Coordinates of C-alpha atoms in Angstrom, one line a residue:
X1 CA 12.4 -61.2 -122.8
X2 CA 11.8 -60.9 -119.2
X3 CA 9.1 -63.4 -117.3
X4 CA 7.8 -60.9 -115.0
X5 CA 5.0 -58.3 -115.0
X6 CA 6.1 -55.1 -117.1
X7 CA 5.9 -51.7 -115.2
X8 CA 5.1 -49.6 -118.4
X9 CA 3.7 -46.6 -116.5
X10 CA 7.2 -45.8 -115.2
X11 CA 8.6 -45.7 -118.8
X12 CA 6.1 -43.2 -119.9
X13 CA 7.1 -39.6 -120.1
X14 CA 3.9 -38.3 -117.9
X15 CA 4.8 -41.0 -115.0
X16 CA 6.8 -38.4 -113.0
X17 CA 3.6 -36.1 -112.9
X18 CA 1.2 -39.5 -111.8
X19 CA 3.9 -40.2 -109.2
X20 CA 4.1 -36.7 -107.6
X21 CA 0.2 -37.1 -106.8
X22 CA 0.4 -40.3 -105.1
X23 CA 1.2 -40.5 -101.4
X24 CA 2.3 -43.7 -99.7
X25 CA -1.4 -44.2 -98.4
X26 CA -2.7 -43.7 -101.9
X27 CA -4.2 -40.8 -103.6
X28 CA -4.1 -37.2 -102.0
X29 CA -7.0 -35.9 -100.2
X30 CA -7.8 -33.4 -102.6
X31 CA -8.0 -35.5 -105.6
X32 CA -10.9 -37.7 -104.0
X33 CA -14.1 -36.4 -105.5
X34 CA -16.7 -35.8 -102.8
X35 CA -19.4 -38.1 -101.6
X36 CA -23.0 -37.7 -103.1
X37 CA -26.1 -38.9 -101.0
X38 CA -28.6 -40.7 -102.9
X39 CA -32.0 -41.3 -101.7
X40 CA -33.0 -45.1 -101.7
X41 CA -36.6 -44.8 -100.9
X42 CA -39.1 -44.2 -104.0
X43 CA -41.0 -40.8 -104.1
X44 CA -43.6 -40.5 -102.4
X45 CA -46.9 -40.3 -104.4
X46 CA -50.5 -40.3 -103.5
X47 CA -51.9 -43.8 -104.4
X48 CA -55.5 -44.4 -105.8
X49 CA -56.8 -45.9 -102.6
X50 CA -55.7 -42.6 -100.9
X51 CA -57.4 -40.5 -103.7
X52 CA -60.7 -42.4 -104.4
X53 CA -62.5 -41.8 -101.2
X54 CA -61.5 -38.3 -101.0
X55 CA -63.0 -37.8 -104.7
X56 CA -66.0 -39.5 -103.9
X57 CA -66.8 -37.4 -100.8
X58 CA -65.9 -34.2 -102.8
X59 CA -68.2 -35.1 -105.7
X60 CA -71.4 -36.3 -103.3
X61 CA -70.7 -33.1 -101.1
X62 CA -70.6 -30.5 -104.2
X63 CA -73.7 -32.5 -105.6
X64 CA -75.5 -32.2 -102.3
X65 CA -74.5 -28.5 -102.0
X66 CA -75.3 -27.6 -106.0
X67 CA -78.7 -29.3 -106.4
X68 CA -80.6 -27.5 -103.5
X69 CA -79.3 -24.2 -104.6
X70 CA -79.8 -24.7 -108.4
X71 CA -83.3 -26.3 -108.2
X72 CA -84.7 -24.6 -104.8
X73 CA -85.8 -28.0 -103.4
X74 CA -88.7 -27.2 -100.7
X75 CA -87.9 -26.4 -96.8
X76 CA -85.1 -29.0 -96.5
X77 CA -83.0 -27.5 -99.2
X78 CA -80.8 -25.3 -97.2
X79 CA -80.3 -28.2 -94.5
X80 CA -79.1 -30.4 -97.6
X81 CA -77.0 -27.7 -99.0
X82 CA -75.2 -26.9 -95.7
X83 CA -74.7 -30.5 -95.3
X84 CA -73.3 -30.9 -98.8
X85 CA -71.1 -28.0 -97.8
X86 CA -69.4 -29.5 -94.7
X87 CA -68.9 -32.8 -96.6
X88 CA -67.2 -30.9 -99.2
X89 CA -65.0 -29.1 -96.7
X90 CA -64.3 -32.4 -94.9
X91 CA -63.1 -33.9 -98.2
X92 CA -61.0 -30.9 -99.0
X93 CA -59.4 -31.1 -95.4
X94 CA -58.7 -34.9 -95.8
X95 CA -57.1 -34.3 -99.4
X96 CA -55.0 -31.5 -97.9
X97 CA -53.8 -33.7 -95.1
X98 CA -53.2 -36.7 -97.4
X99 CA -51.2 -34.3 -99.8
X100 CA -49.0 -33.0 -96.8
X101 CA -48.1 -36.3 -95.5
X102 CA -47.0 -37.4 -99.1
X103 CA -44.9 -33.8 -99.1
X104 CA -46.8 -31.3 -101.0
X105 CA -47.6 -28.0 -99.9
X106 CA -49.8 -25.1 -100.8
X107 CA -48.2 -22.6 -103.4
X108 CA -46.1 -20.1 -101.2
X109 CA -45.9 -21.9 -98.2
X110 CA -42.6 -23.9 -97.4
X111 CA -42.1 -27.4 -97.4
X112 CA -42.2 -29.6 -94.6
X113 CA -39.2 -29.8 -92.5
X114 CA -37.3 -26.9 -94.2
X115 CA -37.2 -24.6 -91.1
X116 CA -38.5 -21.7 -93.4
X117 CA -41.2 -19.5 -91.9
X118 CA -44.6 -18.8 -94.2
X119 CA -44.8 -15.4 -95.5
X120 CA -47.9 -13.6 -93.7
X121 CA -49.2 -12.4 -97.0
X122 CA -49.6 -15.7 -98.4
X123 CA -51.6 -16.8 -95.3
X124 CA -53.5 -13.8 -95.0
X125 CA -54.5 -14.3 -98.8
X126 CA -55.4 -18.0 -98.3
X127 CA -57.7 -17.0 -95.3
X128 CA -59.3 -14.3 -97.3
X129 CA -60.4 -16.5 -100.0
X130 CA -61.5 -19.1 -97.8
X131 CA -63.8 -16.4 -95.8
X132 CA -65.2 -15.1 -99.1
X133 CA -66.1 -18.5 -100.2
X134 CA -67.7 -19.4 -97.1
X135 CA -69.6 -16.0 -97.0
X136 CA -70.9 -16.8 -100.4
X137 CA -72.1 -20.1 -99.4
X138 CA -73.8 -19.1 -96.3
X139 CA -75.4 -16.2 -98.1
X140 CA -76.7 -18.5 -100.9
X141 CA -78.1 -20.8 -98.4
X142 CA -79.8 -17.8 -96.2
X143 CA -81.2 -16.4 -99.6
X144 CA -82.7 -19.6 -100.6
X145 CA -84.6 -20.0 -97.0
X146 CA -85.7 -16.3 -97.0

């Protein structure tokens, strides 16, 4: 028996195939697998401290908008309703900005930093829906006054 280390791989019949793939510097470039980049930061999510004030403002604004319209409260009803509509819209805008900062987008719009352009039909649809909602709200408040 020998006292030194044994090189059993050279004795194996597949050793010639393995030795052909190796260069003096190490494995060939083709045998190396490509590197994969992994994001180390956790996923960005909206936290409760971001959502709570938005939800509270939206609830307060919608109640201020709904009660004068539902119960037709005196002369101050239209003013309170419009103020409620304003607070609701502010809460919606605040929520959209917070969601955008976290990385969420509206359906049909490209994600932030992607370099893609938004489709004009999607933007036109969003503008039309917002215009109809504002027109209905103003019409209801104006009808309350008259």
